[in-house]
Coordinates of C-alpha atoms and ligand atoms in Angstrom, one line a residue:
X1 CA 96.6 146.9 81.8
X2 CA 98.6 144.7 79.4
X3 CA 96.7 143.2 76.6
X4 CA 99.2 140.8 75.1
X5 CA 101.2 139.0 77.8
X6 CA 104.4 136.9 77.4
X7 CA 104.1 134.0 79.7
X8 CA 107.0 131.8 80.7
X9 CA 106.5 128.2 82.1
X10 CA 109.0 126.1 84.0
X11 CA 107.9 122.5 84.3
X12 CA 106.0 122.2 81.0
X13 CA 107.1 118.6 80.6
X14 CA 105.1 117.6 83.7
X15 CA 101.3 117.0 83.9
X16 CA 100.3 120.4 85.3
X17 CA 102.8 122.3 83.1
X18 CA 101.7 120.5 79.9
X19 CA 98.0 121.3 80.7
X20 CA 99.0 124.9 81.4
X21 CA 100.9 125.2 78.1
X22 CA 97.8 124.0 76.3
X23 CA 95.6 126.5 78.0
X24 CA 98.1 129.3 77.3
X25 CA 98.3 128.4 73.6
X26 CA 94.5 129.0 73.4
X27 CA 94.5 132.2 75.4
X28 CA 93.7 135.2 73.2
X29 CA 95.7 137.7 75.3
X30 CA 98.8 135.5 75.7
X31 CA 101.6 135.0 73.3
X32 CA 103.0 131.5 72.7
X33 CA 104.6 130.6 76.1
X34 CA 108.3 130.4 76.5
X35 CA 109.2 127.1 78.1
X36 CA 112.2 126.6 80.4
X37 CA 113.6 123.3 81.6
X38 CA 116.4 122.5 83.8
X39 CA 119.4 124.7 84.5
X40 CA 122.0 122.0 83.9
X41 CA 123.7 122.4 80.5
X42 CA 123.7 118.6 80.2
X43 CA 119.9 118.5 80.1
X44 CA 118.7 117.2 76.8
X45 CA 117.4 119.7 74.2
X46 CA 113.7 119.0 73.6
X47 CA 110.6 120.3 72.0
X48 CA 107.4 119.8 74.0
X49 CA 105.6 118.7 70.8
X50 CA 108.0 115.7 70.5
X51 CA 107.2 114.6 74.1
X52 CA 103.4 115.2 73.7
X53 CA 102.2 114.3 70.2
X54 CA 98.9 116.1 70.9
X55 CA 100.9 119.3 70.1
X56 CA 101.9 118.0 66.6
X57 CA 102.7 121.0 64.4
X58 CA 103.5 123.4 67.2
X59 CA 107.1 124.6 67.8
X60 CA 107.6 124.7 71.5
X61 CA 111.3 124.4 72.3
X62 CA 112.3 123.9 75.9
X63 CA 115.1 126.2 76.7
X64 CA 117.7 125.8 79.3
X65 CA 116.6 127.7 82.5
X66 CA 118.4 131.1 82.6
X67 CA 117.1 134.0 84.7
X68 CA 118.3 136.5 82.1
X69 CA 115.8 135.1 79.7
X70 CA 113.1 134.1 82.1
X71 CA 113.0 137.6 83.5
X72 CA 112.0 139.1 80.1
X73 CA 108.5 137.4 80.5
X74 CA 105.5 139.3 81.8
X75 CA 104.4 136.4 84.0
X76 CA 106.2 133.3 85.2
X77 CA 104.4 130.1 85.9
X78 CA 106.2 127.5 88.1
X79 CA 104.7 124.0 87.5
X80 CA 107.6 122.6 89.5
X81 CA 108.2 120.4 92.6
X82 CA 107.7 122.3 95.9
X83 CA 111.5 122.2 96.7
X84 CA 112.3 124.0 93.4
X85 CA 109.5 126.6 93.7
X86 CA 110.6 127.3 97.3
X87 CA 114.0 128.5 95.8
X88 CA 112.7 130.1 92.6
X89 CA 109.9 132.3 94.0
X90 CA 112.2 134.6 96.1
X91 CA 114.6 134.8 93.1
X92 CA 111.8 135.8 90.8
X93 CA 110.6 138.5 93.3
X94 CA 114.1 140.0 93.3
X95 CA 113.8 140.4 89.6
X96 CA 110.4 142.0 89.9
X97 CA 108.7 139.2 88.0
X98 CA 105.0 138.4 88.6
X99 CA 104.7 134.7 89.5
X100 CA 102.0 132.1 89.7
X101 CA 103.4 129.1 91.5
X102 CA 101.5 125.9 91.1
X103 CA 103.4 124.1 93.9
X104 CA 102.5 124.1 97.6
X105 CA 105.7 125.8 98.8
X106 CA 104.2 129.3 99.3
X107 CA 100.5 128.5 100.1
X108 CA 100.7 128.5 103.9
X109 CA 101.5 131.2 106.6
X110 CA 101.2 129.1 109.7
X111 CA 104.5 127.3 110.5
X112 CA 102.8 124.3 112.0
X113 CA 100.6 123.8 109.0
X114 CA 103.6 124.0 106.7
X115 CA 105.4 121.1 108.5
X116 CA 104.3 118.3 106.1
X117 CA 106.3 119.9 103.3
X118 CA 109.6 119.4 105.3
X119 CA 111.0 122.6 103.7
X120 CA 113.1 125.1 105.7
X121 CA 111.7 128.7 105.9
X122 CA 113.8 131.6 107.1
X123 CA 112.5 134.8 108.6
X124 CA 113.0 136.5 105.2
X125 CA 110.8 133.8 103.8
X126 CA 108.1 134.7 106.4
X127 CA 108.1 138.3 105.2
X128 CA 107.9 137.2 101.6
X129 CA 105.1 134.8 102.5
X130 CA 103.1 137.8 103.8
X131 CA 103.1 139.3 100.3
X132 CA 102.0 136.1 98.6
X133 CA 98.3 135.9 97.7
X134 CA 96.6 132.5 97.9
X135 CA 95.3 131.7 94.4
X136 CA 91.6 131.0 94.7
X137 CA 90.0 133.8 92.6
X138 CA 86.6 133.2 94.1
X139 CA 87.9 134.2 97.6
X140 CA 90.7 136.6 96.9
X141 CA 89.9 138.5 93.7
X142 CA 90.7 142.0 95.0
X143 CA 94.1 141.0 96.3
X144 CA 94.9 139.0 93.1
X145 CA 94.4 142.1 91.0
X146 CA 97.5 143.7 92.5
X147 CA 99.4 140.5 93.4
X148 CA 103.0 140.0 92.3
X149 CA 103.3 136.5 93.8
X150 CA 100.4 134.1 93.7
X151 CA 100.4 130.6 95.3
X152 CA 97.9 128.7 93.2
X153 CA 95.7 126.7 95.5
X154 CA 96.0 122.9 95.9
X155 CA 93.7 120.6 93.8
X156 CA 92.0 118.8 96.7
X157 CA 92.0 122.0 98.7
X158 CA 90.2 124.0 96.0
X159 CA 87.4 121.4 95.8
X160 CA 86.9 121.4 99.6
X161 CA 87.4 125.2 100.3
X162 CA 85.0 126.2 97.5
X163 CA 82.3 123.8 98.7
X164 CA 82.6 124.8 102.4
X165 CA 83.3 128.6 102.3
X166 CA 79.7 129.8 101.9
X167 CA 78.4 127.9 104.9
X168 CA 81.5 128.3 107.1
X169 CA 81.5 132.1 106.4
X170 CA 77.7 132.1 107.2
X171 CA 78.6 130.6 110.6
X172 CA 76.0 127.8 110.4
X173 CA 78.3 124.8 110.6
X174 CA 78.7 123.0 114.0
X175 CA 82.5 122.9 114.1
X176 CA 82.5 121.1 117.5
X177 CA 81.4 118.0 115.7
X178 CA 84.0 118.6 112.9
X179 CA 83.8 118.5 109.2
X180 CA 84.7 115.3 107.3
X181 CA 86.2 115.8 103.9
X182 CA 86.5 112.6 102.0
X183 CA 88.2 113.2 98.6
X184 CA 89.0 110.9 95.7
X185 CA 91.4 111.9 92.9
X186 CA 92.5 110.5 89.6
X187 CA 96.2 109.4 89.4
X188 CA 97.5 112.4 87.4
X189 CA 97.4 114.3 90.8
X190 CA 100.6 112.5 91.6
X191 CA 102.6 113.8 88.6
X192 CA 104.1 112.0 85.6
X193 CA 106.6 109.7 87.2
X194 CA 105.0 106.4 88.2
X195 CA 105.8 105.1 91.7
X196 CA 105.1 101.8 93.3
X197 CA 101.8 103.4 94.5
X198 CA 100.8 105.1 91.3
X199 CA 101.9 102.6 88.7
X200 CA 99.1 101.3 86.5
X201 CA 99.2 97.8 87.9
X202 CA 98.9 99.1 91.4
X203 CA 96.0 101.5 90.7
X204 CA 93.9 99.7 88.1
X205 CA 90.8 98.0 89.5
X206 CA 91.7 99.2 93.0
X207 CA 90.7 102.1 95.4
X208 CA 92.7 103.2 98.4
X209 CA 93.1 105.8 101.1
X210 CA 96.4 107.5 101.8
X211 CA 98.0 110.3 104.0
X212 CA 95.3 110.0 106.6
X213 CA 95.9 112.7 109.3
X214 CA 98.8 114.1 107.4
X215 CA 98.0 115.3 103.9
X216 CA 99.6 118.6 103.0
X217 CA 96.3 120.2 101.8
X218 CA 94.8 120.0 105.2
X219 CA 96.6 123.2 106.1
X220 CA 95.1 125.1 103.2
X221 CA 91.6 124.1 104.3
X222 CA 92.2 125.2 107.9
X223 CA 93.9 128.4 107.0
X224 CA 91.5 129.6 104.2
X225 CA 88.3 128.7 106.0
X226 CA 89.6 130.0 109.3
X227 CA 88.4 127.0 111.3
X228 CA 90.2 125.0 114.0
X229 CA 92.7 122.4 112.7
X230 CA 91.0 119.7 114.8
X231 CA 87.7 120.3 113.3
X232 CA 88.9 119.1 109.8
X233 CA 89.2 115.5 109.0
X234 CA 90.5 115.2 105.5
X235 CA 91.3 111.8 103.8
X236 CA 92.3 111.6 100.2
X237 CA 91.8 108.5 98.1
X238 CA 93.3 107.3 94.8
X239 CA 90.8 106.5 92.1
X240 CA 91.7 104.3 89.2
X241 CA 91.1 107.1 86.6
X242 CA 93.5 109.5 85.0
X243 CA 92.1 112.8 86.2
X244 CA 89.3 114.4 88.2
X245 CA 88.5 114.9 91.9
X246 CA 85.3 114.3 93.8
X247 CA 85.1 115.5 97.4
X248 CA 82.3 114.3 99.7
X249 CA 82.0 116.6 102.7
X250 CA 79.9 115.8 105.7
X251 CA 78.7 118.6 107.9
X252 CA 76.4 119.1 110.9
X253 CA 74.6 122.4 111.5
X254 CA 74.2 124.3 114.8
X255 CA 70.5 124.7 114.0
X256 CA 67.9 123.0 111.8
X257 CA 68.3 124.2 108.2
X258 CA 66.1 124.5 105.2
X259 CA 67.4 123.3 101.8
X260 CA 66.3 126.4 99.8
X261 CA 68.1 128.7 102.3
X262 CA 71.3 126.6 102.1
X263 CA 71.2 126.6 98.3
X264 CA 70.7 130.4 98.3
X265 CA 73.8 130.8 100.5
X266 CA 75.8 128.9 97.8
X267 CA 74.2 130.8 94.9
X268 CA 74.6 134.2 96.5
X269 CA 78.3 133.5 97.5
X270 CA 79.1 132.5 93.9
X271 CA 76.8 135.0 92.1
X272 CA 79.7 136.6 90.3
X273 CA 81.9 133.5 90.0
X274 CA 81.9 132.2 86.4
X275 CA 83.8 129.0 87.3
X276 CA 81.7 127.7 90.1
X277 CA 78.5 125.9 89.2
X278 CA 75.9 125.3 91.9
X279 CA 73.9 122.1 91.3
X280 CA 71.8 122.8 94.4
X281 CA 69.9 120.5 96.7
X282 CA 69.6 116.8 95.7
X283 CA 71.3 117.3 92.3
X284 CA 74.8 116.0 92.8
X285 CA 77.8 116.7 90.5
X286 CA 79.9 113.9 89.0
X287 CA 83.5 114.0 87.9
X288 CA 82.6 113.5 84.2
X289 CA 80.5 116.7 84.1
X290 CA 83.6 119.0 84.7
X291 CA 86.4 117.0 83.1
X292 CA 88.8 119.1 81.0
X293 CA 86.9 122.3 82.1
X294 CA 87.8 125.0 84.6
X295 CA 84.5 124.4 86.5
X296 CA 84.2 123.5 90.2
X297 CA 80.7 121.9 90.5
X298 CA 79.0 121.9 93.9
X299 CA 75.8 120.2 95.0
X300 CA 74.4 118.9 98.3
X301 CA 71.8 116.8 100.1
X302 CA 70.1 117.8 103.4
X303 CA 69.1 115.1 105.9
X304 CA 65.4 114.8 106.6
X305 CA 66.0 116.3 110.1
X306 CA 67.6 119.4 108.6
X307 CA 70.7 119.0 110.9
X308 CA 73.2 117.4 108.6
X309 CA 74.2 117.8 104.9
X310 CA 76.5 116.1 102.5
X311 CA 78.2 118.4 100.0
X312 CA 79.7 117.0 96.8
X313 CA 82.3 119.0 94.9
X314 CA 83.9 118.0 91.7
X315 CA 86.7 119.5 89.6
X316 CA 89.4 118.5 87.1
X317 CA 92.7 118.4 89.2
X318 CA 94.7 119.5 86.2
X319 CA 92.4 122.4 85.2
X320 CA 90.5 124.1 88.1
X321 CA 92.9 122.2 90.4
X322 CA 96.1 123.5 88.7
X323 CA 96.5 125.0 85.1
X324 CA 93.1 126.5 84.6
X325 CA 93.0 128.2 88.1
X326 CA 96.6 129.4 87.4
X327 CA 95.4 131.2 84.2
X328 CA 92.2 132.4 86.0
X329 CA 94.6 134.0 88.5
X330 CA 96.8 135.4 85.7
X331 CA 93.6 137.0 84.2
X332 CA 92.9 138.8 87.4
X333 CA 96.5 139.9 87.9
X334 CA 96.6 141.5 84.5
X335 CA 93.1 143.1 84.5
X336 CA 91.7 140.6 82.0
X337 CA 88.2 138.9 82.2
X338 CA 88.3 136.0 84.5
X339 CA 86.9 133.7 81.8
X340 CA 89.4 134.6 79.2
X341 CA 91.2 131.6 77.5
X342 CA 89.4 129.1 79.7
X343 CA 86.6 126.7 78.9
Ligands
NAP401 N1 99.3 117.0 89.1 C1 98.3 117.8 89.6 O1 97.1 117.4 89.6 C2 98.7 119.0 90.3 C3 97.6 119.8 90.8 C4 97.9 121.0 91.5 C5 99.2 121.3 91.7 N2 100.3 120.5 91.3 C6 101.6 121.0 91.6 O2 102.2 121.3 90.3 C7 103.6 121.0 90.4 C8 104.0 120.1 89.3 O3 103.2 118.9 89.4 P1 103.1 117.8 88.3 O4 102.0 116.9 88.8 O5 102.9 118.4 87.0 O6 104.5 117.1 88.4 P2 105.3 116.3 87.3 O7 104.4 115.7 86.3 O8 106.2 115.4 88.1 O9 106.2 117.4 86.6 C9 107.2 118.1 87.3 C10 107.9 119.1 86.4 O10 108.9 119.9 87.0 C11 110.1 119.8 86.2 N3 111.3 119.8 87.1 C12 111.6 119.0 88.1 N4 112.8 119.4 88.6 C13 113.2 120.4 87.9 C14 114.4 121.3 87.9 N5 115.4 121.1 88.8 N6 114.5 122.3 87.0 C15 113.5 122.5 86.1 N7 112.4 121.7 86.0 C16 112.3 120.7 86.9 C17 110.0 118.4 85.5 O11 110.9 118.5 84.4 P3 111.6 117.1 83.8 O12 110.6 116.6 82.7 O13 112.9 117.6 83.3 O14 111.7 116.1 84.9 C18 108.5 118.5 85.1 O15 108.3 119.3 84.0 C19 103.9 120.3 91.8 O16 104.3 121.3 92.7 C20 102.5 119.9 92.1 O17 102.3 119.8 93.5 C21 100.0 119.4 90.6

């Protein structure tokens, strides 16, 4: 068990990587992270503190990406686009590095579910994929303790999977009728570069749905919950706020349910999970309760006939949905307390 880890981060200038760097700077068992930028020698020399004045006084030079230097770290975090993580993860494995990849490139095993990423996977990639652990500590803590490669779970996917896992695993949901997962996210989920969809003028005072029947996180929900693809209807929406996710999840039960028993299933499932808070029946979480924390908050309401429920699950997309969960995974990988360095 290592007690002082040297982390390296690629992508610290992006939203998820910046959040991650801040979490690592506070982590009692981590040294100051080494930051690596692009490989091109023409890339400008920068210090993260110059880009993000929140870090005034810190010296955080962003070095040119070089495997000889990166490979000296104890753990490599990739907060990079899917296409780049797709290439870097096998190269890190060759060098024996332990990796937490925040992208979606290595989260899925099923070829059909991976299709929305439009990445090419070889048969060698399939065998590598078999060794990658899906990074939700609440579901895979044993595998994470020995994992070399971790695919940090998607932000929407984390909010939905954590809410649904206790009841799907108890076998009480009527999957014939399907599960409706209606999620809303703040705009930082789309990364730092504004597009014609995410530009302030487009988003402010508006609310819109997108990627209906085609969002990449659908595959994670299907694969991790082990439920048929056609029983999940996931629609993400863009909220005019910087960060935070609220998922409203509509389920039907096979048999009449009792609110206390449903709540007990949630509480028992997460009895040893420090980063999931159960709000219980009738007390619903809100985005502001979990902002800038690593909590995923879950509550629900049961219909008067006991046959239907609405789950509400909230998290901060940049913390439990990205950087915080990545550090929670790191903690398990290195035998540290799951809570360490997180708030
Ligand atoms: N935003 C979220 O809420 C969230 C949540 C969960 C997971 N993720 C995942 O985390 C990853 C990063 O997301 P983000 O939202 O932080 O994106 P972002 O704000 O666009 O940042 C992307 C980062 O990748 C770097 N990068 C791009 N191409 C590179 C290259 N060729 N070599 C080295 N670095 C390169 C960028 O550096 P430059 O500054 O040089 O461009 C930047 O630091 C994505 O895979 C995303 O899906 C994001």
